[in-house]
PDB file of C-alpha atoms in Angstrom:
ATOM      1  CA  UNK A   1     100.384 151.875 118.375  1.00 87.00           C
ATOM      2  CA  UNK A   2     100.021 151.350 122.037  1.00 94.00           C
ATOM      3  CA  UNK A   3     102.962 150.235 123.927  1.00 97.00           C
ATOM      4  CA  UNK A   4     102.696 146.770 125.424  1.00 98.00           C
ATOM      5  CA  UNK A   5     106.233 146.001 127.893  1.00 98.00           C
ATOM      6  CA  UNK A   6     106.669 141.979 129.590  1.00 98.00           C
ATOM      7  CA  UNK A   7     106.647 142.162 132.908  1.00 98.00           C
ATOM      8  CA  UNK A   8     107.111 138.378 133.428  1.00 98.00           C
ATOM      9  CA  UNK A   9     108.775 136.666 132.469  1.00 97.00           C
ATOM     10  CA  UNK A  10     112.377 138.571 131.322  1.00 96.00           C
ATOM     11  CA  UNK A  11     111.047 142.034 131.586  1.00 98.00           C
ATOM     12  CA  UNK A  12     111.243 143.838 128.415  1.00 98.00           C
ATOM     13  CA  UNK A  13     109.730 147.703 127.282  1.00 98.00           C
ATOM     14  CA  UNK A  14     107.960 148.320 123.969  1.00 98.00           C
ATOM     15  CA  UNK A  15     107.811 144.846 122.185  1.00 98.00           C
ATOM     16  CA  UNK A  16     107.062 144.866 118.785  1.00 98.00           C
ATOM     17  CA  UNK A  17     104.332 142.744 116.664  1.00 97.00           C
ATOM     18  CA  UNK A  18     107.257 139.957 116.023  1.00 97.00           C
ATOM     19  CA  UNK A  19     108.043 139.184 119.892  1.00 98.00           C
ATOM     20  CA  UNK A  20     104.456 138.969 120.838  1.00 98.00           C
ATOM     21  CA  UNK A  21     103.625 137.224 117.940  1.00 98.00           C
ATOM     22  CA  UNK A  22     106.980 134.803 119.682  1.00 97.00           C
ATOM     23  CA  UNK A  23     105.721 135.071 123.159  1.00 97.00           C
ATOM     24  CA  UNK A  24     101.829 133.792 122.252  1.00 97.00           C
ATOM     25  CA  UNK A  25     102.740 131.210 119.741  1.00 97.00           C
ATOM     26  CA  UNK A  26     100.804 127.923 118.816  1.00 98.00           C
ATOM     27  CA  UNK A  27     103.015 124.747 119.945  1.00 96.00           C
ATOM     28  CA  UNK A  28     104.509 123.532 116.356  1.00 93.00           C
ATOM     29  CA  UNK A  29     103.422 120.223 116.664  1.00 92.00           C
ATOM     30  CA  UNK A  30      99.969 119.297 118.090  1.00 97.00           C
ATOM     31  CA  UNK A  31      96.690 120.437 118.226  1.00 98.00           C
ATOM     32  CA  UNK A  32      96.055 123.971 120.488  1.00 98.00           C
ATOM     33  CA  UNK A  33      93.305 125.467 121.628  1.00 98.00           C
ATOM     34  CA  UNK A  34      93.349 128.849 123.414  1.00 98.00           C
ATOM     35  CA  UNK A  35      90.906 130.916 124.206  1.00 98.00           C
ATOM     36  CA  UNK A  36      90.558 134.869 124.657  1.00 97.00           C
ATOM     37  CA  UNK A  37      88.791 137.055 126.851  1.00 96.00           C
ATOM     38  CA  UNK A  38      88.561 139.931 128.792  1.00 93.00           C
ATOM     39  CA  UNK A  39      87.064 140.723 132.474  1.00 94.00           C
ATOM     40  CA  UNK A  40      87.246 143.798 134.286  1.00 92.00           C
ATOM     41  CA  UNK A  41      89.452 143.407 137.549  1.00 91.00           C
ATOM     42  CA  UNK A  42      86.038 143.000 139.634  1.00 88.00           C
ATOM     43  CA  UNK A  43      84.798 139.267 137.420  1.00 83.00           C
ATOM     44  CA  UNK A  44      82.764 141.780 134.629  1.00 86.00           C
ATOM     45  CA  UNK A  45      83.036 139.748 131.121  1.00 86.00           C
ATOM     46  CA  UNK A  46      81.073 142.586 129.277  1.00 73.00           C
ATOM     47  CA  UNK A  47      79.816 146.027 129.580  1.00 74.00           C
ATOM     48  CA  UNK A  48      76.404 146.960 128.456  1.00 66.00           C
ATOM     49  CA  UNK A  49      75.999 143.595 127.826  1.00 64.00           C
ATOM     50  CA  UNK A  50      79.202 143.462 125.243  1.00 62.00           C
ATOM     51  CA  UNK A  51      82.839 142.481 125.988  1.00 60.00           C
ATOM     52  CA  UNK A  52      84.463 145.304 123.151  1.00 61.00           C
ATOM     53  CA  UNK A  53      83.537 147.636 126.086  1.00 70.00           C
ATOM     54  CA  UNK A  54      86.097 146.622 128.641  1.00 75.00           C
ATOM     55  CA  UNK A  55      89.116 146.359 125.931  1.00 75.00           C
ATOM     56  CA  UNK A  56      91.483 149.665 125.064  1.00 85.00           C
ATOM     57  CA  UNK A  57      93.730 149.972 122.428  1.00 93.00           C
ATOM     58  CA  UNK A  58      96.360 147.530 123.886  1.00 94.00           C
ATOM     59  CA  UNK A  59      94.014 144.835 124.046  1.00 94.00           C
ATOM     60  CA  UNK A  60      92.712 145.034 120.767  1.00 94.00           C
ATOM     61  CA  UNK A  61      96.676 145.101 119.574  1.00 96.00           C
ATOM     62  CA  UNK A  62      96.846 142.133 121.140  1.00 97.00           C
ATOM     63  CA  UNK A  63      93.648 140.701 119.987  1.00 96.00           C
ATOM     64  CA  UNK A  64      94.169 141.297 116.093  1.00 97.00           C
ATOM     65  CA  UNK A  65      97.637 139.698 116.693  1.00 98.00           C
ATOM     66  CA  UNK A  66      96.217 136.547 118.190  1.00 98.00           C
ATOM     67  CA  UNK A  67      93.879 136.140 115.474  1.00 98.00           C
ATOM     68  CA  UNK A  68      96.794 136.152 112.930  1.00 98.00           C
ATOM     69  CA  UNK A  69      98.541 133.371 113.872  1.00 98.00           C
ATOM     70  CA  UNK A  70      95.122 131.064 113.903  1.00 98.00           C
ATOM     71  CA  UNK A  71      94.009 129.080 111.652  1.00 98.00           C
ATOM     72  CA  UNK A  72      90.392 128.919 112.983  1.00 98.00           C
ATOM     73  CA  UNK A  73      88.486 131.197 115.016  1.00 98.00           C
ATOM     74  CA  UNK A  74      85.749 129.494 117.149  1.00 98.00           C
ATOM     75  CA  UNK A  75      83.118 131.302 118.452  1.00 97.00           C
ATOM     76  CA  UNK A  76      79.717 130.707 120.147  1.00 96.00           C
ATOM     77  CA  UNK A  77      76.424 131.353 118.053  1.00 95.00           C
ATOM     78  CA  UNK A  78      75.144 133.320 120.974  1.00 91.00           C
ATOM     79  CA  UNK A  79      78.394 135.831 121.268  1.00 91.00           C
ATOM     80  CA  UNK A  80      78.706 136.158 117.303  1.00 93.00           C
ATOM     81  CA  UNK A  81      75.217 137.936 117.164  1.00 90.00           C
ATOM     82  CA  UNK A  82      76.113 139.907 120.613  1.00 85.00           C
ATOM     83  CA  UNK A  83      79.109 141.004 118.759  1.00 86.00           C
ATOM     84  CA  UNK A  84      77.937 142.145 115.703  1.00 88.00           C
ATOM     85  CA  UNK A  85      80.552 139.762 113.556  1.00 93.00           C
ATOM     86  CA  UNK A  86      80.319 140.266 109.807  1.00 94.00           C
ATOM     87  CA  UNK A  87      82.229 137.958 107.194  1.00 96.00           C
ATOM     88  CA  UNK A  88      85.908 136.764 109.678  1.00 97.00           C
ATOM     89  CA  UNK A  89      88.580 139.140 107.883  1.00 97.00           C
ATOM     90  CA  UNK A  90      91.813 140.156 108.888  1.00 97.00           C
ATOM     91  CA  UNK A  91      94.116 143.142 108.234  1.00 97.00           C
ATOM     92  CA  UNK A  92      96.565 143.621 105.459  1.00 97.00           C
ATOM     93  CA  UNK A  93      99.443 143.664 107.310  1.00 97.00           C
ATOM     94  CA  UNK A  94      97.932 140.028 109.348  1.00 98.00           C
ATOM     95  CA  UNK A  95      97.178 138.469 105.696  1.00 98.00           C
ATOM     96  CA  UNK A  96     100.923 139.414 104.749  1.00 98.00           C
ATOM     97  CA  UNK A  97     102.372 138.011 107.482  1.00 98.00           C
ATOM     98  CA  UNK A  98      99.943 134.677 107.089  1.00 98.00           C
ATOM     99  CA  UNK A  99     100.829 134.422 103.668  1.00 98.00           C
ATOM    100  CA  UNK A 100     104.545 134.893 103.704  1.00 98.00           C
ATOM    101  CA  UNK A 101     104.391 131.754 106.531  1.00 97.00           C
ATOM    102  CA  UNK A 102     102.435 130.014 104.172  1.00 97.00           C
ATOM    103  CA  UNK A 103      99.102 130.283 105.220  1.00 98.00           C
ATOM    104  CA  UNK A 104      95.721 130.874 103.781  1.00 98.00           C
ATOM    105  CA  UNK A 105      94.983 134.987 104.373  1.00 98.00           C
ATOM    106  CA  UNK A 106      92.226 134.933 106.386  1.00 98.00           C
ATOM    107  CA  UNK A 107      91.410 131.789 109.320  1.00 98.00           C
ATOM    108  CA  UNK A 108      88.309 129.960 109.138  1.00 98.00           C
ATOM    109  CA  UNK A 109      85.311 131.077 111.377  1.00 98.00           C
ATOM    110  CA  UNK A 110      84.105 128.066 112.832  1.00 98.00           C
ATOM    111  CA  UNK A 111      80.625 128.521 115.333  1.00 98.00           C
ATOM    112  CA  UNK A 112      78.437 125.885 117.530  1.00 97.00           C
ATOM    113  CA  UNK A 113      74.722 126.410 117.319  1.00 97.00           C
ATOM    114  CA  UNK A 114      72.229 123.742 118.920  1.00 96.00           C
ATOM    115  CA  UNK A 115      68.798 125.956 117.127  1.00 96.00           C
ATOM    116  CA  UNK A 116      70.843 126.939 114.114  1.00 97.00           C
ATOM    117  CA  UNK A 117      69.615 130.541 114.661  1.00 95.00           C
ATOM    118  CA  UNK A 118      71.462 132.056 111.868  1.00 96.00           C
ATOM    119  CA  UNK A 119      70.790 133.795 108.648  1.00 96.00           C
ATOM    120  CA  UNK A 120      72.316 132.514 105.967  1.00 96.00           C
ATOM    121  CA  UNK A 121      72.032 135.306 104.536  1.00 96.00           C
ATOM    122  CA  UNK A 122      73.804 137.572 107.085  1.00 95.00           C
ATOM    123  CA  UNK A 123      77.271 139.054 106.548  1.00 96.00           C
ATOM    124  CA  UNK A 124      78.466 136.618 108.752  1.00 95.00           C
ATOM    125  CA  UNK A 125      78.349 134.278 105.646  1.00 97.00           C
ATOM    126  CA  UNK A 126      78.098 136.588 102.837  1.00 96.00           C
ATOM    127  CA  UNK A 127      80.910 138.411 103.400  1.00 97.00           C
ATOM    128  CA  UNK A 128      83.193 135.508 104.280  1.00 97.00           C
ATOM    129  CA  UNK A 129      86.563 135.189 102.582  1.00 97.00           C
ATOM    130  CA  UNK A 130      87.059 131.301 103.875  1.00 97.00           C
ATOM    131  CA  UNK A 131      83.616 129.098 103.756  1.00 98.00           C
ATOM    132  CA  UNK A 132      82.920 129.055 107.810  1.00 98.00           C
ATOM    133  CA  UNK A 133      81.896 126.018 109.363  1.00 98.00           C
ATOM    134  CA  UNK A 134      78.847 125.597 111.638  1.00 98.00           C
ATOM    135  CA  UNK A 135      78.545 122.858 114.411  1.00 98.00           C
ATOM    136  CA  UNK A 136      75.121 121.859 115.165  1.00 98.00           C
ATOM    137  CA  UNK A 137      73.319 118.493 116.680  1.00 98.00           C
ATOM    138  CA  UNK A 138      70.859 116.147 114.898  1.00 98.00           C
ATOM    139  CA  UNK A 139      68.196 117.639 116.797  1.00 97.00           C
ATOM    140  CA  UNK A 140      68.619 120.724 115.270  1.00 97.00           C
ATOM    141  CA  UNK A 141      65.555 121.607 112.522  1.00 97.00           C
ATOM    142  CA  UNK A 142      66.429 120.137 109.265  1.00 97.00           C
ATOM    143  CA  UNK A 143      65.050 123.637 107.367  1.00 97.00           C
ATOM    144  CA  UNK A 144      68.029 125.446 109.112  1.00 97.00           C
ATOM    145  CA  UNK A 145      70.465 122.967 108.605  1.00 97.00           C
ATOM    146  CA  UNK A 146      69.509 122.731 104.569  1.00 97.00           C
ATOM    147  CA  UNK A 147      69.700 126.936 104.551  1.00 97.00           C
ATOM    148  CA  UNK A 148      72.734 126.684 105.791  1.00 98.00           C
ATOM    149  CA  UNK A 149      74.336 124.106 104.427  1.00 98.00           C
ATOM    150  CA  UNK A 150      74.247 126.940 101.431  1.00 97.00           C
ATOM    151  CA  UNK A 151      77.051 128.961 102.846  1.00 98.00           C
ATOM    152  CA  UNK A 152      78.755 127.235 105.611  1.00 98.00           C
ATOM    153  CA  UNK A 153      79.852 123.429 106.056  1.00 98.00           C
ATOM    154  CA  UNK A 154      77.016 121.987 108.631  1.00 98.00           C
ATOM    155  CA  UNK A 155      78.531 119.432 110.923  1.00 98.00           C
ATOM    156  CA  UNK A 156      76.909 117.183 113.465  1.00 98.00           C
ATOM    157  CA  UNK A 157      78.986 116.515 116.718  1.00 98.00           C
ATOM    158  CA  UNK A 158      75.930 115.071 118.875  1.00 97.00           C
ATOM    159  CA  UNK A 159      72.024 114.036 119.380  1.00 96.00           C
ATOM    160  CA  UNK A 160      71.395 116.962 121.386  1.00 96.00           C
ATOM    161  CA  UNK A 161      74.568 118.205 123.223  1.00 95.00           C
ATOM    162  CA  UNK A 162      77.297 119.451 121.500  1.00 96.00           C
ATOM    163  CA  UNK A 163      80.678 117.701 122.052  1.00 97.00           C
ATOM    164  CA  UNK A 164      83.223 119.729 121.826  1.00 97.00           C
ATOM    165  CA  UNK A 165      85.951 117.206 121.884  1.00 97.00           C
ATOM    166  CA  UNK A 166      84.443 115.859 118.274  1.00 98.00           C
ATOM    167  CA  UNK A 167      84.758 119.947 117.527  1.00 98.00           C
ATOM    168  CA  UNK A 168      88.240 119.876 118.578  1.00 98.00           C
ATOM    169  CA  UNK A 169      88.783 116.555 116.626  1.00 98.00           C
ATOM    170  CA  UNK A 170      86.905 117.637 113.468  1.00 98.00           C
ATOM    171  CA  UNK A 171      89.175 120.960 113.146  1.00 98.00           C
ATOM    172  CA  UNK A 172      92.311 119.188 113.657  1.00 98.00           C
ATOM    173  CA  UNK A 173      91.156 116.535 110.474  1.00 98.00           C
ATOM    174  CA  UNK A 174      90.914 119.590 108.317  1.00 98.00           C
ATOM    175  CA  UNK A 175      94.115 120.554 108.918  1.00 98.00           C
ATOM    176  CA  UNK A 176      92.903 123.264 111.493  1.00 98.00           C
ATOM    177  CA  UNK A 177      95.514 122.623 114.421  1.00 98.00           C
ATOM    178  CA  UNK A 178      95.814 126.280 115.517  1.00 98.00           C
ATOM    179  CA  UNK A 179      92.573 126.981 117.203  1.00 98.00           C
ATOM    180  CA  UNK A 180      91.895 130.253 118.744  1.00 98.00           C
ATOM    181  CA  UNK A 181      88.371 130.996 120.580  1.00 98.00           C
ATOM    182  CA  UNK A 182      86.700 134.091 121.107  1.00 96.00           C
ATOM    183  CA  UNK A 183      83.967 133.231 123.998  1.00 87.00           C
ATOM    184  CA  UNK A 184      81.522 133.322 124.863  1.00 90.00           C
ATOM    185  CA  UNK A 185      81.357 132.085 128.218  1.00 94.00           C
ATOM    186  CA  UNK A 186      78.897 129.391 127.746  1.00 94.00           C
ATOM    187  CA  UNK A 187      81.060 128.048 125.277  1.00 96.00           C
ATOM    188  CA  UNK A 188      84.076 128.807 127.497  1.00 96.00           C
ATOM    189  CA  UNK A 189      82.846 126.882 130.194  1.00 95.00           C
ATOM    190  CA  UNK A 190      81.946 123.966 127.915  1.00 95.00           C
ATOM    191  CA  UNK A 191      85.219 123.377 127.018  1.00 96.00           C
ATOM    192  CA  UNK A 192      86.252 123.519 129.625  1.00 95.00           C
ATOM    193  CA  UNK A 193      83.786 120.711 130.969  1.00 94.00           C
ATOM    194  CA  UNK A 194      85.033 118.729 128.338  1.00 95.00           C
ATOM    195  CA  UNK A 195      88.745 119.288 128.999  1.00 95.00           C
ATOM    196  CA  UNK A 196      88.750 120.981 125.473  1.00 96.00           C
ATOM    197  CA  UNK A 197      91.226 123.950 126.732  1.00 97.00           C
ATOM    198  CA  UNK A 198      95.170 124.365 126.374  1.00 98.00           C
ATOM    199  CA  UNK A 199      95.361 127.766 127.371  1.00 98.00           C
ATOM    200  CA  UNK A 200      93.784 131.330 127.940  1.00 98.00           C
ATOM    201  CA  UNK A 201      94.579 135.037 126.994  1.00 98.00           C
ATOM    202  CA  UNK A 202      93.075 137.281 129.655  1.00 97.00           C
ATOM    203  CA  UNK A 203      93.080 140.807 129.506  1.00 96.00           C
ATOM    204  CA  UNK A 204      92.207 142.253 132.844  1.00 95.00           C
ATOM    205  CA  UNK A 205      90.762 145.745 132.165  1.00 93.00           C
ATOM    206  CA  UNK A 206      91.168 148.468 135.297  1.00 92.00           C
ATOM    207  CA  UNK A 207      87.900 149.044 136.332  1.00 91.00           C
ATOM    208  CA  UNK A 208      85.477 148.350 138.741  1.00 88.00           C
ATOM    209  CA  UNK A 209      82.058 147.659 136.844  1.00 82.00           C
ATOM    210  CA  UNK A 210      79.824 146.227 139.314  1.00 82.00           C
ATOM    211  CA  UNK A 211      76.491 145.735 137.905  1.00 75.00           C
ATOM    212  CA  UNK A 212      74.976 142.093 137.008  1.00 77.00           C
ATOM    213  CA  UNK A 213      77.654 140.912 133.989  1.00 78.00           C
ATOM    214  CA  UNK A 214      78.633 137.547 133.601  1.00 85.00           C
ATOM    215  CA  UNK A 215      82.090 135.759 134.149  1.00 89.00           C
ATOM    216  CA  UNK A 216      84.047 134.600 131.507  1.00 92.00           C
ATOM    217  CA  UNK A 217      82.938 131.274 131.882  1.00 92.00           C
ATOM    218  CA  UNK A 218      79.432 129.450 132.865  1.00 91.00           C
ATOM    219  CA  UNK A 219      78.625 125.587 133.057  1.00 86.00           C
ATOM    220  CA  UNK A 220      79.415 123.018 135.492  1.00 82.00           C
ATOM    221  CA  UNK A 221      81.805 123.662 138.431  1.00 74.00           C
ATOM    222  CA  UNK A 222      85.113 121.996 136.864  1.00 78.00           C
ATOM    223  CA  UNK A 223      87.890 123.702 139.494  1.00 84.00           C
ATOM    224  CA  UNK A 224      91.191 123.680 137.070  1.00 86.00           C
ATOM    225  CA  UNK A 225      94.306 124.920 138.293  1.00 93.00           C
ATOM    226  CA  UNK A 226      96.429 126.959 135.417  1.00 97.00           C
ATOM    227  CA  UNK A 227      99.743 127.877 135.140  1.00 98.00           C
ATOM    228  CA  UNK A 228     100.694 131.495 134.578  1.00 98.00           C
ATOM    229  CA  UNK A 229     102.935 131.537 131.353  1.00 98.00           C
ATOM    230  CA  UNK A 230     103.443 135.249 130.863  1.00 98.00           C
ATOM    231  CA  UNK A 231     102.435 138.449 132.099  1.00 98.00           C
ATOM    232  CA  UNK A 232     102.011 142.174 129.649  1.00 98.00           C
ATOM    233  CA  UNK A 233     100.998 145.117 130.757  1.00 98.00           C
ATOM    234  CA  UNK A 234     100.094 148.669 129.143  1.00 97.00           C
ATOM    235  CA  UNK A 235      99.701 151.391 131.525  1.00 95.00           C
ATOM    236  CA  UNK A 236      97.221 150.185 134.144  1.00 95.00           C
ATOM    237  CA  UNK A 237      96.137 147.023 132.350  1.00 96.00           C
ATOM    238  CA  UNK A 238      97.615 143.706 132.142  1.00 97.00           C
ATOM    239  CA  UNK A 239      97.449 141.017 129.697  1.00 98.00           C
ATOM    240  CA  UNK A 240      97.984 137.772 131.196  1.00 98.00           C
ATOM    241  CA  UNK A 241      98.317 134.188 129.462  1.00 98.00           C
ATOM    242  CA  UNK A 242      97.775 130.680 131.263  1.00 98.00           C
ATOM    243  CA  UNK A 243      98.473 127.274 130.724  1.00 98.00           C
ATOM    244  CA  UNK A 244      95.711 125.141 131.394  1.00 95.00           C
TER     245      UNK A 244
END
């Protein structure tokens, strides 16, 4: 297991799954949503076109350990075919820990799609422990919306534009207050837009890609200052989380 050490604040070597679990907790009583990313130290979101080619072994540590504590992962139509994300599952030792807190095993995947350009027929639904939910508009073609409406509970949250605050306020009436986001940065910068954001977990990878890749977030200027809450670091990489 890599070795992940706080830097910032209260340095401290070799923390174990407990203490980060401590350090990146959801507030106990309100609605939270954080989002999770990683750039390399030159503004690269992906490489080759996908993000899971910036992250090492620490970052994916930390990324299995921020799903656990969620109760929904949202994540962008657009990044969830990118990615290659089958049925939202995870590990034994996550669905232990969720359980003995009394949670459900596995978090809900929750996506926004404006087409509806999923199959319903993908792994994405079929192999899904929790039924996921998919946010769409009323302008969306009914056909897709009834296919999916199969596997998936289809919610509308605008004509044409997706408002994320009604996303944000939907998940919270289900009982879905811990809300972690994987990307991508279209959605990112939505949120953001909307004022949607509480925090964000970037890992900054240490490399120089260069290249054409996107930023972590795209959509309207919205300047937003943050407010650094923590800083990790494993060998040459840090993992830094901000209050938004």
């Amino acid at each position: 297991m890599p070795s992940i050490d706080r830097i910032w604040p209260d340095p401290e070597s070799g923390l174990d799954d407990a203490a980060l679990l401590a350090l990146t907790a959801f507030p106990a009583d309100r609605t939270w949503l954080r989002v999770n990313f990683i750039s390399s130290i030159d503004g690269a979101a992906t490489r080759h076109g996908l993000s899971g080619g910036l992250g090492d072994d620490a970052d994916h540590r930390l990324f299995d350990l921020l799903r656990r504590a969620a109760d929904v992962v949202l994540v962008g139509a657009g990044t969830l075919r990118d990615e290659g994300y089958g049925g939202l599952r995870v590990d034994d030792a996550s669905v232990a820990w969720r359980t003995d807190a009394g949670m459900p095993p596995h978090p809900v995947l929750a996506t926004i799609s404006h087409s509806l350009s999923l199959d319903p027929a993908s792994p994405l639904f079929a192999d899904a422990p929790v039924r996921p939910i998919v946010y769409t508009v009323a302008s969306a073609p009914a056909d897709r919306r009834d296919a999916l409406a199969g596997v998936a509970d289809v919610v509308t949250v605008g004509e044409t534009d997706a408002d994320l605050v009604r996303v944000r306020e939907d998940l919270a009436g289900r009982g879905l207050h811990r809300i972690h986001s994987e990307g991508g940065p279209h959605l990112f910068g939505e949120l953001l837009a909307a004022g949607a954001v509480d925090a964000l977990h970037l890992t900054l990878a240490p490399t120089v890609d260069s290249g054409d890749a996107g930023r972590i977030a795209r959509g309207p200027v919205v300047p937003r200052g943050a407010r650094l809450a923590s800083v990790l670091r494993s060998g040459e990489e840090l993992l830094l989380h901000y209050l938004l």
